[in-house]
C-alpha cells in the first residue's frame, strides 16, 4: 500500500490560516517556552496527515499532557525527522536552496543551541528570498535574513 506524498499546498494553507492565531485543537505553549515547534508540527501534520505514536521516539499530539517531546521541542523535532524510519514524516538536512514549501528551518540565536523552528512558505535560492511562517514571533511571509541569528539549519521533509 503506498502512501500519499507530502502535501506542501496543505502545509502552506495551514500556515497561512494559523500564523497569527491558534488552532484550539492544540495547546498554546507560548507562555511556557514558546509555540514555534508546536506550530511547525501542526503544519507538517497538515501535509502528511500521519503521526508516529512510538512512546520513546515518536512524533504525536493527543493533548497538552500527552504529546511527544518532538512535537514541541526544537532539538527533539530535528532528531525525530532525521532519524525516523517508521510512521510519519522524515527529513534530511540540506542547504537552503534545496528547500521547498513545507520544509523546516531552525535557528540558533546564541551560538549554543537551536531554539526556533520555522516553516518555509516560499522557497528561494538563499536566506534573502526564502520566506517563513512561525509562532512565538507570529509571522507569515518573513524573510530569514530579517532574523538576527547565529546559525541556521534546513530540513527537507519527506513522507514515505
Short mmCIF file of C-alpha atoms in Angstrom, two decimals:
data_model
loop_
_atom_site.label_atom_id
_atom_site.label_comp_id
_atom_site.label_asym_id
_atom_site.label_seq_id
_atom_site.Cartn_x
_atom_site.Cartn_y
_atom_site.Cartn_z
CA UNK A 1 0.00 0.00 0.00
CA UNK A 2 1.57 3.31 -0.99
CA UNK A 3 1.09 6.48 1.00
CA UNK A 4 0.21 9.89 -0.30
CA UNK A 5 3.07 12.30 -0.86
CA UNK A 6 3.75 15.19 1.49
CA UNK A 7 1.13 17.77 0.52
CA UNK A 8 3.04 21.05 0.54
CA UNK A 9 -0.02 23.03 -0.55
CA UNK A 10 -1.87 21.92 2.60
CA UNK A 11 1.15 22.91 4.72
CA UNK A 12 1.12 26.36 3.14
CA UNK A 13 -2.63 26.77 3.61
CA UNK A 14 -2.43 25.68 7.26
CA UNK A 15 0.47 28.04 7.97
CA UNK A 16 -1.35 30.94 6.32
CA UNK A 17 -4.57 30.25 8.24
CA UNK A 18 -2.97 29.85 11.68
CA UNK A 19 0.18 32.02 11.64
CA UNK A 20 -1.48 34.86 13.54
CA UNK A 21 -3.90 32.84 15.66
CA UNK A 22 -4.11 29.50 17.44
CA UNK A 23 -5.90 26.31 16.44
CA UNK A 24 -7.97 25.38 19.51
CA UNK A 25 -7.24 21.67 18.91
CA UNK A 26 -3.72 22.30 20.23
CA UNK A 27 -2.44 23.79 23.46
CA UNK A 28 -0.69 27.17 23.11
CA UNK A 29 2.81 26.78 24.60
CA UNK A 30 3.65 30.48 24.23
CA UNK A 31 3.86 31.12 27.97
CA UNK A 32 5.91 28.00 28.76
CA UNK A 33 8.83 28.05 26.38
CA UNK A 34 7.32 29.05 23.04
CA UNK A 35 4.91 27.74 20.45
CA UNK A 36 7.13 27.66 17.36
CA UNK A 37 7.77 23.91 17.15
CA UNK A 38 4.18 23.11 18.10
CA UNK A 39 3.11 25.27 15.13
CA UNK A 40 5.73 23.68 12.86
CA UNK A 41 4.48 20.22 13.87
CA UNK A 42 0.88 21.21 13.15
CA UNK A 43 1.92 22.43 9.71
CA UNK A 44 3.87 19.25 8.97
CA UNK A 45 0.90 17.16 10.09
CA UNK A 46 -1.35 19.09 7.70
CA UNK A 47 0.95 17.94 4.90
CA UNK A 48 1.42 14.30 5.86
CA UNK A 49 -1.64 13.51 7.97
CA UNK A 50 0.20 10.81 9.92
CA UNK A 51 1.65 10.82 13.41
CA UNK A 52 4.13 8.38 14.90
CA UNK A 53 2.84 7.11 18.25
CA UNK A 54 6.07 5.42 19.32
CA UNK A 55 6.26 6.33 23.04
CA UNK A 56 10.07 6.57 23.04
CA UNK A 57 10.97 8.24 19.73
CA UNK A 58 7.68 9.20 18.14
CA UNK A 59 6.07 12.40 16.94
CA UNK A 60 2.49 12.85 18.09
CA UNK A 61 -0.01 15.06 19.91
CA UNK A 62 -3.09 13.78 21.71
CA UNK A 63 -3.44 16.67 24.17
CA UNK A 64 -1.28 19.11 26.13
CA UNK A 65 -0.27 16.39 28.61
CA UNK A 66 0.09 13.55 26.11
CA UNK A 67 2.48 14.52 23.34
CA UNK A 68 5.93 13.51 22.25
CA UNK A 69 8.91 15.75 23.07
CA UNK A 70 9.46 16.04 19.30
CA UNK A 71 6.07 17.73 18.86
CA UNK A 72 7.16 20.86 20.75
CA UNK A 73 10.94 20.66 21.22
CA UNK A 74 13.27 22.12 18.60
CA UNK A 75 16.11 19.61 19.05
CA UNK A 76 13.68 16.71 19.53
CA UNK A 77 11.87 17.54 16.26
CA UNK A 78 15.18 17.66 14.42
CA UNK A 79 16.29 14.31 15.85
CA UNK A 80 12.92 12.71 15.05
CA UNK A 81 12.82 13.91 11.44
CA UNK A 82 16.44 13.00 10.69
CA UNK A 83 16.28 9.53 12.26
CA UNK A 84 12.64 8.42 11.75
CA UNK A 85 12.35 5.08 9.96
CA UNK A 86 8.74 4.38 10.93
CA UNK A 87 5.36 6.10 10.51
CA UNK A 88 5.12 9.82 9.90
CA UNK A 89 7.38 12.30 8.19
CA UNK A 90 11.12 12.06 7.78
CA UNK A 91 13.64 14.69 6.89
CA UNK A 92 17.12 15.21 5.57
CA UNK A 93 19.40 18.08 6.43
CA UNK A 94 20.14 20.10 3.33
CA UNK A 95 21.05 23.56 2.07
CA UNK A 96 18.62 26.45 1.83
CA UNK A 97 18.50 26.36 -1.97
CA UNK A 98 17.15 22.78 -1.81
CA UNK A 99 14.19 23.64 0.42
CA UNK A 100 10.58 23.71 -0.68
CA UNK A 101 7.32 24.96 0.82
CA UNK A 102 6.56 22.95 3.96
CA UNK A 103 10.18 22.33 4.89
CA UNK A 104 11.68 23.42 8.22
CA UNK A 105 14.38 25.92 9.11
CA UNK A 106 15.71 26.01 12.66
CA UNK A 107 17.61 28.95 14.11
CA UNK A 108 20.37 29.16 16.69
CA UNK A 109 20.43 32.63 18.27
CA UNK A 110 23.12 32.24 20.92
CA UNK A 111 25.75 30.02 19.30
CA UNK A 112 24.94 27.20 21.73
CA UNK A 113 21.67 25.55 20.72
CA UNK A 114 18.92 25.68 18.14
CA UNK A 115 15.83 27.21 19.71
CA UNK A 116 13.39 28.30 16.99
CA UNK A 117 11.54 26.32 14.28
CA UNK A 118 10.04 27.92 11.17
CA UNK A 119 8.05 26.60 8.20
CA UNK A 120 9.07 27.57 4.69
CA UNK A 121 6.17 29.26 2.85
CA UNK A 122 8.18 30.44 -0.16
CA UNK A 123 11.36 28.75 -1.28
CA UNK A 124 14.24 30.76 -2.59
CA UNK A 125 17.88 30.44 -3.55
CA UNK A 126 19.23 31.94 -0.30
CA UNK A 127 18.28 33.43 3.07
CA UNK A 128 17.45 36.70 1.33
CA UNK A 129 14.49 35.33 -0.63
CA UNK A 130 13.26 32.37 1.46
CA UNK A 131 10.08 33.24 3.38
CA UNK A 132 8.81 31.55 6.54
CA UNK A 133 5.88 31.34 8.96
CA UNK A 134 6.14 30.74 12.68
CA UNK A 135 4.65 31.19 16.13
CA UNK A 136 6.27 32.75 19.21
CA UNK A 137 7.18 35.60 16.92
CA UNK A 138 3.93 35.21 14.97
CA UNK A 139 4.61 35.85 11.32
CA UNK A 140 3.74 34.73 7.83
CA UNK A 141 6.00 35.59 4.90
CA UNK A 142 9.06 36.91 6.75
CA UNK A 143 12.48 36.64 5.14
CA UNK A 144 15.01 34.51 7.01
CA UNK A 145 17.62 37.25 6.58
CA UNK A 146 15.43 39.55 8.72
CA UNK A 147 16.06 37.40 11.80
CA UNK A 148 19.12 38.04 13.97
CA UNK A 149 20.58 34.55 14.34
CA UNK A 150 23.94 32.89 14.69
CA UNK A 151 23.44 29.69 12.65
CA UNK A 152 20.57 28.07 10.77
CA UNK A 153 19.88 24.54 9.57
CA UNK A 154 17.49 23.32 6.90
CA UNK A 155 15.40 20.17 6.94
CA UNK A 156 13.73 18.91 3.78
CA UNK A 157 10.60 16.98 4.76
CA UNK A 158 9.88 13.69 3.08
CA UNK A 159 6.97 11.36 3.56
CA UNK A 160 7.49 7.71 2.93
#
